[in-house]
Amino acid sequence: MHLSDPWWVYALRGAGVYLGLLILLRLLGKRSFGEMTTFDIVVLMLVGGTLRTAIIGDDKTPLAAIIGVLAIFLLDKGVAWTCARWPGLDRLVEGQASLLARDGRVIEGSLRKHDMSEEAFRRVLREKGLREVGDVAEVRLEANGKISVLKASKP
């Protein structure tokens, strides 16, 4: 298996693509892939195919792909290790949870800020077994894109 470029070129490309994609996903917001729709899956597949070329170029050898993927895995492990030890970096990389509703009321502008329709919000409530927003103590859009719901205690 002869590589068309030195091995470190594929490692640097893989690392660069990983960091670039991480930055893009942070800029796009929490809801980007938190709850996968058909549209999100199509986008993810297209992005993956496009980034393959950015990582290994025209090289067709499996070794080039393995080097690029290994670089991505190692960098991801390094970022996770570092974030576990430095909370400030973790907030920068992962983001923070956002409050969507509290004490039975939606926070003004919170759904729009996170590109969530009222119907999507209500669907989440129904999935959690709640009929209406008045039944919640708190609803948060977590840093990972998932929505957590704390039910209001019944008097």
PDB file of C-alpha atoms in Angstrom:
ATOM      1  CA  MET A   1       0.000   0.000   0.000  1.00  0.00           C
ATOM      2  CA  HIS A   2       1.713   3.111  -1.239  1.00  0.00           C
ATOM      3  CA  LEU A   3       0.343   6.476  -0.118  1.00  0.00           C
ATOM      4  CA  SER A   4       0.310   9.326  -2.612  1.00  0.00           C
ATOM      5  CA  ASP A   5       1.289  11.778   0.170  1.00  0.00           C
ATOM      6  CA  PRO A   6       3.258  11.403   3.424  1.00  0.00           C
ATOM      7  CA  TRP A   7       1.202   9.804   6.249  1.00  0.00           C
ATOM      8  CA  TRP A   8       1.154  12.980   8.316  1.00  0.00           C
ATOM      9  CA  VAL A   9      -0.718  14.852   5.549  1.00  0.00           C
ATOM     10  CA  TYR A  10      -3.753  12.599   6.112  1.00  0.00           C
ATOM     11  CA  ALA A  11      -3.441  12.990   9.876  1.00  0.00           C
ATOM     12  CA  LEU A  12      -3.333  16.796   9.601  1.00  0.00           C
ATOM     13  CA  ARG A  13      -6.249  16.844   7.153  1.00  0.00           C
ATOM     14  CA  GLY A  14      -8.306  14.619   9.461  1.00  0.00           C
ATOM     15  CA  ALA A  15      -7.523  16.807  12.466  1.00  0.00           C
ATOM     16  CA  GLY A  16      -8.261  19.985  10.523  1.00  0.00           C
ATOM     17  CA  VAL A  17     -11.591  18.678   9.253  1.00  0.00           C
ATOM     18  CA  TYR A  18     -12.534  17.549  12.780  1.00  0.00           C
ATOM     19  CA  LEU A  19     -11.752  20.958  14.292  1.00  0.00           C
ATOM     20  CA  GLY A  20     -13.460  22.804  11.450  1.00  0.00           C
ATOM     21  CA  LEU A  21     -16.602  20.705  11.740  1.00  0.00           C
ATOM     22  CA  LEU A  22     -16.618  21.083  15.527  1.00  0.00           C
ATOM     23  CA  ILE A  23     -16.506  24.871  15.151  1.00  0.00           C
ATOM     24  CA  LEU A  24     -19.254  24.862  12.502  1.00  0.00           C
ATOM     25  CA  LEU A  25     -21.547  22.715  14.629  1.00  0.00           C
ATOM     26  CA  ARG A  26     -21.035  24.997  17.643  1.00  0.00           C
ATOM     27  CA  LEU A  27     -21.873  28.036  15.503  1.00  0.00           C
ATOM     28  CA  LEU A  28     -25.014  26.363  14.139  1.00  0.00           C
ATOM     29  CA  GLY A  29     -26.429  25.862  17.626  1.00  0.00           C
ATOM     30  CA  LYS A  30     -27.598  23.052  19.864  1.00  0.00           C
ATOM     31  CA  ARG A  31     -30.530  21.864  17.802  1.00  0.00           C
ATOM     32  CA  SER A  32     -28.407  20.996  14.761  1.00  0.00           C
ATOM     33  CA  PHE A  33     -28.348  17.261  15.425  1.00  0.00           C
ATOM     34  CA  GLY A  34     -29.945  16.916  18.854  1.00  0.00           C
ATOM     35  CA  GLU A  35     -33.116  15.374  17.482  1.00  0.00           C
ATOM     36  CA  MET A  36     -32.440  13.794  14.115  1.00  0.00           C
ATOM     37  CA  THR A  37     -35.028  14.356  11.409  1.00  0.00           C
ATOM     38  CA  THR A  38     -34.933  12.898   7.912  1.00  0.00           C
ATOM     39  CA  PHE A  39     -33.470  16.200   6.721  1.00  0.00           C
ATOM     40  CA  ASP A  40     -30.678  16.003   9.338  1.00  0.00           C
ATOM     41  CA  ILE A  41     -29.761  12.466   8.269  1.00  0.00           C
ATOM     42  CA  VAL A  42     -29.522  13.501   4.609  1.00  0.00           C
ATOM     43  CA  VAL A  43     -27.345  16.487   5.555  1.00  0.00           C
ATOM     44  CA  LEU A  44     -25.128  14.271   7.708  1.00  0.00           C
ATOM     45  CA  MET A  45     -24.623  11.792   4.858  1.00  0.00           C
ATOM     46  CA  LEU A  46     -23.758  14.546   2.388  1.00  0.00           C
ATOM     47  CA  VAL A  47     -21.356  16.173   4.821  1.00  0.00           C
ATOM     48  CA  GLY A  48     -19.631  12.830   5.440  1.00  0.00           C
ATOM     49  CA  GLY A  49     -19.166  12.174   1.731  1.00  0.00           C
ATOM     50  CA  THR A  50     -17.857  15.659   1.114  1.00  0.00           C
ATOM     51  CA  LEU A  51     -15.422  15.561   4.004  1.00  0.00           C
ATOM     52  CA  ARG A  52     -14.000  12.218   2.856  1.00  0.00           C
ATOM     53  CA  THR A  53     -12.456  13.991  -0.087  1.00  0.00           C
ATOM     54  CA  ALA A  54     -11.103  16.763   2.145  1.00  0.00           C
ATOM     55  CA  ILE A  55      -9.349  14.199   4.337  1.00  0.00           C
ATOM     56  CA  ILE A  56      -7.859  11.737   1.847  1.00  0.00           C
ATOM     57  CA  GLY A  57      -8.072  13.616  -1.445  1.00  0.00           C
ATOM     58  CA  ASP A  58      -7.631  11.372  -4.483  1.00  0.00           C
ATOM     59  CA  ASP A  59      -5.774   8.657  -2.596  1.00  0.00           C
ATOM     60  CA  LYS A  60      -7.695   5.377  -2.882  1.00  0.00           C
ATOM     61  CA  THR A  61      -5.651   3.300  -0.432  1.00  0.00           C
ATOM     62  CA  PRO A  62      -7.376   2.087   2.724  1.00  0.00           C
ATOM     63  CA  LEU A  63      -4.330   3.177   4.721  1.00  0.00           C
ATOM     64  CA  ALA A  64      -4.990   6.853   3.891  1.00  0.00           C
ATOM     65  CA  ALA A  65      -8.551   6.576   5.222  1.00  0.00           C
ATOM     66  CA  ILE A  66      -7.369   4.715   8.336  1.00  0.00           C
ATOM     67  CA  ILE A  67      -4.772   7.390   9.096  1.00  0.00           C
ATOM     68  CA  GLY A  68      -7.333  10.183   8.661  1.00  0.00           C
ATOM     69  CA  VAL A  69      -9.911   8.441  10.848  1.00  0.00           C
ATOM     70  CA  LEU A  70      -7.315   7.552  13.488  1.00  0.00           C
ATOM     71  CA  ALA A  71      -6.297  11.215  13.686  1.00  0.00           C
ATOM     72  CA  ILE A  72      -9.942  12.198  14.186  1.00  0.00           C
ATOM     73  CA  PHE A  73     -10.455   9.593  16.932  1.00  0.00           C
ATOM     74  CA  LEU A  74      -7.267  10.589  18.748  1.00  0.00           C
ATOM     75  CA  LEU A  75      -8.079  14.289  18.557  1.00  0.00           C
ATOM     76  CA  ASP A  76     -11.637  13.621  19.765  1.00  0.00           C
ATOM     77  CA  LYS A  77     -10.277  11.626  22.711  1.00  0.00           C
ATOM     78  CA  GLY A  78      -7.834  14.459  23.475  1.00  0.00           C
ATOM     79  CA  VAL A  79     -10.573  17.102  23.347  1.00  0.00           C
ATOM     80  CA  ALA A  80     -12.821  15.003  25.628  1.00  0.00           C
ATOM     81  CA  TRP A  81      -9.946  14.422  28.085  1.00  0.00           C
ATOM     82  CA  THR A  82      -9.118  18.130  28.151  1.00  0.00           C
ATOM     83  CA  CYS A  83     -12.771  19.204  28.539  1.00  0.00           C
ATOM     84  CA  ALA A  84     -13.175  16.836  31.491  1.00  0.00           C
ATOM     85  CA  ARG A  85     -10.357  18.675  33.261  1.00  0.00           C
ATOM     86  CA  TRP A  86     -11.056  22.304  32.291  1.00  0.00           C
ATOM     87  CA  PRO A  87     -14.678  23.416  32.771  1.00  0.00           C
ATOM     88  CA  GLY A  88     -14.125  26.647  30.827  1.00  0.00           C
ATOM     89  CA  LEU A  89     -13.018  24.755  27.728  1.00  0.00           C
ATOM     90  CA  ASP A  90     -15.901  22.320  28.204  1.00  0.00           C
ATOM     91  CA  ARG A  91     -18.385  25.222  28.129  1.00  0.00           C
ATOM     92  CA  LEU A  92     -16.706  26.554  24.981  1.00  0.00           C
ATOM     93  CA  VAL A  93     -16.735  23.188  23.186  1.00  0.00           C
ATOM     94  CA  GLU A  94     -19.998  21.711  24.500  1.00  0.00           C
ATOM     95  CA  GLY A  95     -21.967  24.864  25.270  1.00  0.00           C
ATOM     96  CA  GLN A  96     -24.479  25.248  28.078  1.00  0.00           C
ATOM     97  CA  ALA A  97     -28.094  24.294  28.604  1.00  0.00           C
ATOM     98  CA  SER A  98     -30.716  26.898  27.735  1.00  0.00           C
ATOM     99  CA  LEU A  99     -33.942  27.388  29.647  1.00  0.00           C
ATOM    100  CA  LEU A 100     -37.017  27.121  27.411  1.00  0.00           C
ATOM    101  CA  ALA A 101     -39.807  27.100  30.013  1.00  0.00           C
ATOM    102  CA  ARG A 102     -40.170  27.533  33.755  1.00  0.00           C
ATOM    103  CA  ASP A 103     -43.099  27.248  36.152  1.00  0.00           C
ATOM    104  CA  GLY A 104     -45.587  26.377  33.423  1.00  0.00           C
ATOM    105  CA  ARG A 105     -44.653  29.212  31.036  1.00  0.00           C
ATOM    106  CA  VAL A 106     -42.476  29.350  27.935  1.00  0.00           C
ATOM    107  CA  ILE A 107     -39.635  31.867  28.282  1.00  0.00           C
ATOM    108  CA  GLU A 108     -40.291  34.742  25.879  1.00  0.00           C
ATOM    109  CA  GLY A 109     -38.271  34.336  22.666  1.00  0.00           C
ATOM    110  CA  SER A 110     -36.520  31.138  23.793  1.00  0.00           C
ATOM    111  CA  LEU A 111     -38.060  28.867  21.162  1.00  0.00           C
ATOM    112  CA  ARG A 112     -37.313  31.274  18.323  1.00  0.00           C
ATOM    113  CA  LYS A 113     -33.742  31.781  19.567  1.00  0.00           C
ATOM    114  CA  HIS A 114     -33.126  28.034  19.214  1.00  0.00           C
ATOM    115  CA  ASP A 115     -35.074  27.578  15.961  1.00  0.00           C
ATOM    116  CA  MET A 116     -37.753  25.477  17.600  1.00  0.00           C
ATOM    117  CA  SER A 117     -41.363  25.673  16.522  1.00  0.00           C
ATOM    118  CA  GLU A 118     -44.153  25.644  19.074  1.00  0.00           C
ATOM    119  CA  GLU A 119     -45.352  22.360  17.603  1.00  0.00           C
ATOM    120  CA  ALA A 120     -41.911  20.761  18.089  1.00  0.00           C
ATOM    121  CA  PHE A 121     -41.921  22.028  21.679  1.00  0.00           C
ATOM    122  CA  ARG A 122     -45.393  20.593  22.308  1.00  0.00           C
ATOM    123  CA  ARG A 123     -44.346  17.295  20.726  1.00  0.00           C
ATOM    124  CA  VAL A 124     -41.488  17.035  23.239  1.00  0.00           C
ATOM    125  CA  LEU A 125     -43.928  17.641  26.081  1.00  0.00           C
ATOM    126  CA  ARG A 126     -46.234  14.909  24.776  1.00  0.00           C
ATOM    127  CA  GLU A 127     -43.285  12.514  24.426  1.00  0.00           C
ATOM    128  CA  LYS A 128     -42.596  13.133  28.117  1.00  0.00           C
ATOM    129  CA  GLY A 129     -46.219  12.363  29.003  1.00  0.00           C
ATOM    130  CA  LEU A 130     -47.364  15.969  29.522  1.00  0.00           C
ATOM    131  CA  ARG A 131     -50.421  17.560  27.963  1.00  0.00           C
ATOM    132  CA  GLU A 132     -49.462  21.240  28.219  1.00  0.00           C
ATOM    133  CA  VAL A 133     -46.718  23.614  29.269  1.00  0.00           C
ATOM    134  CA  GLY A 134     -48.579  24.336  32.488  1.00  0.00           C
ATOM    135  CA  ASP A 135     -47.551  20.846  33.653  1.00  0.00           C
ATOM    136  CA  VAL A 136     -43.812  21.626  33.689  1.00  0.00           C
ATOM    137  CA  ALA A 137     -41.493  22.989  36.343  1.00  0.00           C
ATOM    138  CA  GLU A 138     -38.674  23.437  33.836  1.00  0.00           C
ATOM    139  CA  VAL A 139     -37.775  22.608  30.232  1.00  0.00           C
ATOM    140  CA  ARG A 140     -34.178  22.903  29.067  1.00  0.00           C
ATOM    141  CA  LEU A 141     -32.434  22.513  25.745  1.00  0.00           C
ATOM    142  CA  GLU A 142     -29.299  20.690  26.874  1.00  0.00           C
ATOM    143  CA  ALA A 143     -25.857  21.361  25.416  1.00  0.00           C
ATOM    144  CA  ASN A 144     -26.046  18.064  23.504  1.00  0.00           C
ATOM    145  CA  GLY A 145     -29.241  19.145  21.709  1.00  0.00           C
ATOM    146  CA  LYS A 146     -31.595  16.953  23.729  1.00  0.00           C
ATOM    147  CA  ILE A 147     -34.511  18.452  25.628  1.00  0.00           C
ATOM    148  CA  SER A 148     -35.005  17.645  29.307  1.00  0.00           C
ATOM    149  CA  VAL A 149     -38.294  18.198  31.060  1.00  0.00           C
ATOM    150  CA  LEU A 150     -38.894  18.420  34.798  1.00  0.00           C
ATOM    151  CA  LYS A 151     -42.547  17.886  35.670  1.00  0.00           C
ATOM    152  CA  ALA A 152     -44.288  20.248  38.046  1.00  0.00           C
ATOM    153  CA  SER A 153     -45.105  18.689  41.391  1.00  0.00           C
ATOM    154  CA  LYS A 154     -48.802  18.240  41.947  1.00  0.00           C
ATOM    155  CA  PRO A 155     -50.202  20.012  45.034  1.00  0.00           C
TER     156      PRO A 155
END
